Amino acid sequence: MPMIARITFCFAACLAWINASFALAETLNLGTLNEGIRSQMRVFQPLLTYLETDLEDSGITEVRLVVHPSTELMADAIARKEVDIFIDSPMVVAKVAQLSGGTPFLRHWKDGHAGYYTVIFTHVNSGITSLEDLQGRKVALEDHDSSSGFIVPVHMLIKAGLELKKLRAPSTSPSGNNVGYFLTYNDKNTMFAVASGRADAGATNQIRYLDLMEARPDEFRILAISDQYPRSVLMHRPGISKLLLDELRSSLKSMSDTNEGRTVLENFQNSTRFDEFAAGSKYTFAPIFEILQDLEDAGIK
């Protein structure tokens, strides 16, 4: 190849590399649901800092946290490309995916657990021994965007043939054979509502329930246990760069291989690792989307 041709070729290659680098130079926005950003910044900062450094060669100049209080607002932000990656529980991720067109792509071992299941429980003195006994009773649930505290237990009650109706206040009595429910907005509030008799039953995940049993042994009875679902999930927005997504996937999955990465994981929600869905994303989320459809058919959102 003539010298001039070689110089021209090298210049063009360098120019293409520079253009590609600038094209990738961007801010990566991670999103989660919460009422306030300050508390979540303390939780997410170790992960944000780690990714900002690890993805520097991929053109990422900043990794930021975006917090919204509802699935609807988060889905809107994702659709506007203001959020690239969304991290939350599987049912919530599924809701946001339906609204935004996003795709779940990694499993997050939050609190050291790959999966979780929901426990519907009651006080041993309630006289309730089955879900059917909850007709005409009150159930304490967390909030509409909680997987283990609302979405899964509501689906369990519906599948048991029960009709649910939201109460105007916790002190309101259910009408007829309906199961009345009220929102507590916190796992601890749910457990207190059952322990104090303000609710006849409540729902939480098995980790919280085991903590409750350790603190107050022999006071509560399990009425039903759900199937197991991923503990936490990452979803990416539509149209995200495949190159960036591959780099991000590699960065997250390799964190558990180094001392630095393991330390960051531990400081981020007591995590253990990020990995692929054992059965694949589509197979894992098929029953989750069915749950959301059943709730929509029942008029519960």
GROMACS .gro file of C-alpha atoms in nm:
model
  301
    1MET     CA    1   0.000   0.000   0.000
    2PRO     CA    2   0.144   0.344  -0.093
    3MET     CA    3   0.259   0.562   0.196
    4ILE     CA    4  -0.005   0.830   0.137
    5ALA     CA    5  -0.277   0.568   0.121
    6ARG     CA    6  -0.155   0.417   0.446
    7ILE     CA    7  -0.151   0.758   0.616
    8THR     CA    8  -0.499   0.834   0.485
    9PHE     CA    9  -0.626   0.497   0.603
   10CYS     CA   10  -0.474   0.541   0.952
   11PHE     CA   11  -0.613   0.893   0.980
   12ALA     CA   12  -0.960   0.772   0.881
   13ALA     CA   13  -0.940   0.484   1.130
   14CYS     CA   14  -0.832   0.719   1.409
   15LEU     CA   15  -1.105   0.965   1.319
   16ALA     CA   16  -1.365   0.686   1.328
   17TRP     CA   17  -1.236   0.575   1.669
   18ILE     CA   18  -1.249   0.931   1.804
   19ASN     CA   19  -1.600   0.983   1.668
   20ALA     CA   20  -1.711   0.654   1.818
   21SER     CA   21  -1.561   0.751   2.153
   22PHE     CA   22  -1.737   1.086   2.156
   23ALA     CA   23  -2.060   0.919   2.045
   24LEU     CA   24  -2.036   0.690   2.347
   25ALA     CA   25  -1.930   0.965   2.587
   26GLU     CA   26  -2.241   1.008   2.795
   27THR     CA   27  -2.407   0.991   3.131
   28LEU     CA   28  -2.549   0.658   3.241
   29ASN     CA   29  -2.869   0.707   3.440
   30LEU     CA   30  -2.977   0.443   3.691
   31GLY     CA   31  -3.332   0.461   3.821
   32THR     CA   32  -3.519   0.325   4.123
   33LEU     CA   33  -3.848   0.391   4.301
   34ASN     CA   34  -3.857   0.590   4.622
   35GLU     CA   35  -4.006   0.905   4.772
   36GLY     CA   36  -3.674   1.085   4.819
   37ILE     CA   37  -3.335   1.090   4.651
   38ARG     CA   38  -3.112   1.166   4.952
   39SER     CA   39  -3.161   0.834   5.128
   40GLN     CA   40  -3.128   0.646   4.800
   41MET     CA   41  -2.806   0.831   4.712
   42ARG     CA   42  -2.649   0.691   5.029
   43VAL     CA   43  -2.759   0.343   4.923
   44PHE     CA   44  -2.654   0.365   4.558
   45GLN     CA   45  -2.339   0.578   4.581
   46PRO     CA   46  -2.094   0.283   4.610
   47LEU     CA   47  -2.237   0.127   4.293
   48LEU     CA   48  -2.248   0.458   4.105
   49THR     CA   49  -1.885   0.533   4.185
   50TYR     CA   50  -1.770   0.183   4.089
   51LEU     CA   51  -1.948   0.185   3.753
   52GLU     CA   52  -1.830   0.536   3.671
   53THR     CA   53  -1.470   0.419   3.704
   54ASP     CA   54  -1.515   0.077   3.547
   55LEU     CA   55  -1.704   0.207   3.242
   56GLU     CA   56  -1.471   0.498   3.175
   57ASP     CA   57  -1.313   0.323   2.877
   58SER     CA   58  -1.661   0.270   2.733
   59GLY     CA   59  -1.716   0.646   2.710
   60ILE     CA   60  -1.922   0.688   3.027
   61THR     CA   61  -1.829   1.015   3.195
   62GLU     CA   62  -2.085   1.009   3.476
   63VAL     CA   63  -2.322   0.761   3.640
   64ARG     CA   64  -2.621   0.927   3.802
   65LEU     CA   65  -2.918   0.813   4.011
   66VAL     CA   66  -3.273   0.906   3.911
   67VAL     CA   67  -3.550   0.850   4.166
   68HIS     CA   68  -3.924   0.861   4.103
   69PRO     CA   69  -4.207   0.776   4.346
   70SER     CA   70  -4.423   0.567   4.110
   71THR     CA   71  -4.405   0.316   3.826
   72GLU     CA   72  -4.589   0.555   3.594
   73LEU     CA   73  -4.340   0.837   3.644
   74MET     CA   74  -4.047   0.599   3.608
   75ALA     CA   75  -4.189   0.452   3.287
   76ASP     CA   76  -4.232   0.804   3.146
   77ALA     CA   77  -3.870   0.886   3.231
   78ILE     CA   78  -3.749   0.567   3.063
   79ALA     CA   79  -3.957   0.637   2.753
   80ARG     CA   80  -3.797   0.984   2.736
   81LYS     CA   81  -3.451   0.821   2.770
   82GLU     CA   82  -3.393   1.000   3.101
   83VAL     CA   83  -3.333   0.662   3.269
   84ASP     CA   84  -3.118   0.393   3.105
   85ILE     CA   85  -3.122   0.119   3.369
   86PHE     CA   86  -3.398   0.052   3.620
   87ILE     CA   87  -3.337  -0.153   3.938
   88ASP     CA   88  -3.622  -0.282   4.149
   89SER     CA   89  -3.825  -0.589   4.250
   90PRO     CA   90  -3.947  -0.815   3.966
   91MET     CA   91  -4.317  -0.725   3.974
   92VAL     CA   92  -4.237  -0.355   3.974
   93VAL     CA   93  -3.986  -0.399   3.692
   94ALA     CA   94  -4.250  -0.592   3.496
   95LYS     CA   95  -4.500  -0.307   3.541
   96VAL     CA   96  -4.246  -0.051   3.423
   97ALA     CA   97  -4.143  -0.277   3.133
   98GLN     CA   98  -4.504  -0.299   3.015
   99LEU     CA   99  -4.543   0.078   3.025
  100SER     CA  100  -4.204   0.169   2.877
  101GLY     CA  101  -4.105  -0.121   2.652
  102GLY     CA  102  -3.798  -0.195   2.863
  103THR     CA  103  -3.634  -0.538   2.891
  104PRO     CA  104  -3.522  -0.719   3.210
  105PHE     CA  105  -3.166  -0.843   3.160
  106LEU     CA  106  -2.990  -0.925   3.488
  107ARG     CA  107  -3.070  -1.069   3.829
  108HIS     CA  108  -2.953  -0.882   4.140
  109TRP     CA  109  -2.873  -1.080   4.455
  110LYS     CA  110  -3.003  -0.823   4.704
  111ASP     CA  111  -2.943  -0.896   5.076
  112GLY     CA  112  -2.749  -1.201   4.963
  113HIS     CA  113  -3.057  -1.372   4.816
  114ALA     CA  114  -3.119  -1.469   4.453
  115GLY     CA  115  -3.495  -1.508   4.512
  116TYR     CA  116  -3.773  -1.442   4.758
  117TYR     CA  117  -4.128  -1.549   4.824
  118THR     CA  118  -4.428  -1.387   4.988
  119VAL     CA  119  -4.575  -1.498   5.320
  120ILE     CA  120  -4.935  -1.417   5.417
  121PHE     CA  121  -4.955  -1.447   5.793
  122THR     CA  122  -5.188  -1.391   6.089
  123HIS     CA  123  -5.170  -1.382   6.468
  124VAL     CA  124  -5.209  -1.721   6.635
  125ASN     CA  125  -5.504  -1.588   6.836
  126SER     CA  126  -5.698  -1.462   6.532
  127GLY     CA  127  -5.886  -1.788   6.477
  128ILE     CA  128  -5.787  -1.772   6.108
  129THR     CA  129  -5.632  -2.088   5.966
  130SER     CA  130  -5.673  -2.045   5.588
  131LEU     CA  131  -5.705  -1.777   5.322
  132GLU     CA  132  -6.079  -1.855   5.294
  133ASP     CA  133  -6.118  -1.747   5.658
  134LEU     CA  134  -6.022  -1.394   5.554
  135GLN     CA  135  -6.370  -1.325   5.411
  136GLY     CA  136  -6.509  -1.027   5.595
  137ARG     CA  137  -6.167  -0.956   5.751
  138LYS     CA  138  -5.897  -0.690   5.710
  139VAL     CA  139  -5.555  -0.740   5.553
  140ALA     CA  140  -5.258  -0.504   5.586
  141LEU     CA  141  -5.056  -0.458   5.263
  142GLU     CA  142  -4.755  -0.238   5.196
  143ASP     CA  143  -4.819  -0.030   4.881
  144HIS     CA  144  -4.922  -0.078   4.518
  145ASP     CA  145  -4.560  -0.087   4.396
  146SER     CA  146  -4.443  -0.354   4.640
  147SER     CA  147  -4.391  -0.702   4.493
  148SER     CA  148  -4.397  -0.907   4.814
  149GLY     CA  149  -4.611  -0.664   5.012
  150PHE     CA  150  -4.893  -0.606   4.761
  151ILE     CA  151  -4.880  -0.747   4.407
  152VAL     CA  152  -4.803  -1.111   4.490
  153PRO     CA  153  -5.028  -1.144   4.798
  154VAL     CA  154  -5.320  -0.977   4.621
  155HIS     CA  155  -5.280  -1.226   4.337
  156MET     CA  156  -5.273  -1.512   4.589
  157LEU     CA  157  -5.598  -1.390   4.745
  158ILE     CA  158  -5.764  -1.351   4.406
  159LYS     CA  159  -5.657  -1.703   4.305
  160ALA     CA  160  -5.813  -1.829   4.630
  161GLY     CA  161  -6.147  -1.697   4.505
  162LEU     CA  162  -6.162  -1.395   4.734
  163GLU     CA  163  -6.287  -1.048   4.643
  164LEU     CA  164  -6.078  -0.756   4.761
  165LYS     CA  165  -6.187  -0.402   4.833
  166LYS     CA  166  -5.969  -0.116   4.949
  167LEU     CA  167  -6.083   0.033   5.279
  168ARG     CA  168  -6.117   0.407   5.323
  169ALA     CA  169  -5.924   0.382   5.650
  170PRO     CA  170  -5.766   0.105   5.859
  171SER     CA  171  -6.048   0.143   6.111
  172THR     CA  172  -6.317   0.083   5.844
  173SER     CA  173  -6.487  -0.258   5.848
  174PRO     CA  174  -6.512  -0.468   5.529
  175SER     CA  175  -6.854  -0.511   5.372
  176GLY     CA  176  -7.008  -0.857   5.331
  177ASN     CA  177  -6.762  -1.132   5.244
  178ASN     CA  178  -6.510  -0.898   5.084
  179VAL     CA  179  -6.153  -0.896   5.206
  180GLY     CA  180  -6.087  -0.537   5.304
  181TYR     CA  181  -5.732  -0.412   5.271
  182PHE     CA  182  -5.544  -0.100   5.370
  183LEU     CA  183  -5.193   0.020   5.289
  184THR     CA  184  -4.918   0.051   5.550
  185TYR     CA  185  -4.639   0.183   5.322
  186ASN     CA  186  -4.377  -0.008   5.522
  187ASP     CA  187  -4.301  -0.370   5.612
  188LYS     CA  188  -4.266  -0.285   5.981
  189ASN     CA  189  -4.604  -0.111   5.980
  190THR     CA  190  -4.760  -0.422   5.824
  191MET     CA  191  -4.619  -0.647   6.093
  192PHE     CA  192  -4.724  -0.407   6.369
  193ALA     CA  193  -5.078  -0.389   6.227
  194VAL     CA  194  -5.112  -0.768   6.256
  195ALA     CA  195  -4.940  -0.787   6.594
  196SER     CA  196  -5.165  -0.514   6.740
  197GLY     CA  197  -5.488  -0.654   6.595
  198ARG     CA  198  -5.551  -0.360   6.361
  199ALA     CA  199  -5.534  -0.613   6.077
  200ASP     CA  200  -5.640  -0.978   6.075
  201ALA     CA  201  -5.357  -1.071   5.839
  202GLY     CA  202  -5.065  -0.918   5.653
  203ALA     CA  203  -4.811  -0.995   5.385
  204THR     CA  204  -4.435  -0.963   5.362
  205ASN     CA  205  -4.135  -1.149   5.221
  206GLN     CA  206  -3.983  -1.450   5.394
  207ILE     CA  207  -3.679  -1.254   5.512
  208ARG     CA  208  -3.891  -1.004   5.706
  209TYR     CA  209  -4.115  -1.279   5.835
  210LEU     CA  210  -3.819  -1.476   5.972
  211ASP     CA  211  -3.700  -1.159   6.147
  212LEU     CA  212  -4.047  -1.122   6.297
  213MET     CA  213  -4.052  -1.482   6.417
  214GLU     CA  214  -3.710  -1.438   6.575
  215ALA     CA  215  -3.824  -1.127   6.761
  216ARG     CA  216  -4.167  -1.265   6.859
  217PRO     CA  217  -4.158  -1.647   6.836
  218ASP     CA  218  -4.477  -1.854   6.835
  219GLU     CA  219  -4.703  -1.548   6.793
  220PHE     CA  220  -4.783  -1.579   6.424
  221ARG     CA  221  -4.915  -1.837   6.181
  222ILE     CA  222  -4.845  -1.869   5.806
  223LEU     CA  223  -5.161  -1.889   5.593
  224ALA     CA  224  -4.999  -1.917   5.250
  225ILE     CA  225  -4.662  -1.901   5.076
  226SER     CA  226  -4.612  -1.788   4.717
  227ASP     CA  227  -4.389  -1.925   4.444
  228GLN     CA  228  -4.034  -1.794   4.444
  229TYR     CA  229  -3.937  -1.494   4.231
  230PRO     CA  230  -3.608  -1.308   4.170
  231ARG     CA  231  -3.514  -1.088   4.464
  232SER     CA  232  -3.424  -0.786   4.251
  233VAL     CA  233  -3.393  -0.719   3.878
  234LEU     CA  234  -3.224  -0.484   3.633
  235MET     CA  235  -3.407  -0.362   3.323
  236HIS     CA  236  -3.268  -0.157   3.034
  237ARG     CA  237  -3.456   0.100   2.830
  238PRO     CA  238  -3.546   0.047   2.463
  239GLY     CA  239  -3.281   0.162   2.217
  240ILE     CA  240  -2.986   0.152   2.452
  241SER     CA  241  -2.652   0.099   2.277
  242LYS     CA  242  -2.574  -0.273   2.251
  243LEU     CA  243  -2.206  -0.197   2.299
  244LEU     CA  244  -2.274  -0.005   2.620
  245LEU     CA  245  -2.517  -0.270   2.743
  246ASP     CA  246  -2.261  -0.545   2.686
  247GLU     CA  247  -1.997  -0.346   2.873
  248LEU     CA  248  -2.236  -0.278   3.160
  249ARG     CA  249  -2.343  -0.642   3.178
  250SER     CA  250  -1.978  -0.751   3.190
  251SER     CA  251  -1.891  -0.492   3.454
  252LEU     CA  252  -2.177  -0.590   3.685
  253LYS     CA  253  -2.129  -0.966   3.647
  254SER     CA  254  -1.757  -0.945   3.719
  255MET     CA  255  -1.796  -0.746   4.043
  256SER     CA  256  -1.811  -1.059   4.256
  257ASP     CA  257  -1.475  -1.175   4.114
  258THR     CA  258  -1.263  -0.908   4.284
  259ASN     CA  259  -1.215  -0.787   4.641
  260GLU     CA  260  -1.302  -0.431   4.537
  261GLY     CA  261  -1.618  -0.544   4.361
  262ARG     CA  262  -1.728  -0.761   4.652
  263THR     CA  263  -1.680  -0.471   4.892
  264VAL     CA  264  -1.892  -0.243   4.674
  265LEU     CA  265  -2.161  -0.512   4.648
  266GLU     CA  266  -2.171  -0.554   5.024
  267ASN     CA  267  -2.208  -0.179   5.071
  268PHE     CA  268  -2.486  -0.168   4.812
  269GLN     CA  269  -2.792  -0.329   4.974
  270ASN     CA  270  -2.578  -0.611   5.117
  271SER     CA  271  -2.559  -0.757   4.766
  272THR     CA  272  -2.374  -1.072   4.664
  273ARG     CA  273  -2.365  -1.055   4.284
  274PHE     CA  274  -2.532  -0.975   3.954
  275ASP     CA  275  -2.592  -1.265   3.719
  276GLU     CA  276  -2.807  -1.397   3.435
  277PHE     CA  277  -3.154  -1.541   3.490
  278ALA     CA  278  -3.107  -1.917   3.533
  279ALA     CA  279  -3.400  -1.997   3.301
  280GLY     CA  280  -3.366  -1.691   3.080
  281SER     CA  281  -3.544  -1.356   3.104
  282LYS     CA  282  -3.850  -1.442   2.894
  283TYR     CA  283  -3.923  -1.768   3.077
  284THR     CA  284  -3.866  -1.605   3.418
  285PHE     CA  285  -4.097  -1.314   3.347
  286ALA     CA  286  -4.379  -1.502   3.171
  287PRO     CA  287  -4.562  -1.589   3.499
  288ILE     CA  288  -4.490  -1.241   3.635
  289PHE     CA  289  -4.665  -1.076   3.341
  290GLU     CA  290  -4.954  -1.321   3.392
  291ILE     CA  291  -4.987  -1.202   3.751
  292LEU     CA  292  -5.009  -0.840   3.639
  293GLN     CA  293  -5.273  -0.934   3.380
  294ASP     CA  294  -5.479  -1.119   3.643
  295LEU     CA  295  -5.471  -0.813   3.868
  296GLU     CA  296  -5.574  -0.586   3.581
  297ASP     CA  297  -5.862  -0.822   3.497
  298ALA     CA  298  -5.969  -0.802   3.861
  299GLY     CA  299  -5.964  -0.422   3.847
  300ILE     CA  300  -5.666  -0.388   4.080
  301LYS     CA  301  -5.371  -0.174   3.970
   0.00000   0.00000   0.00000
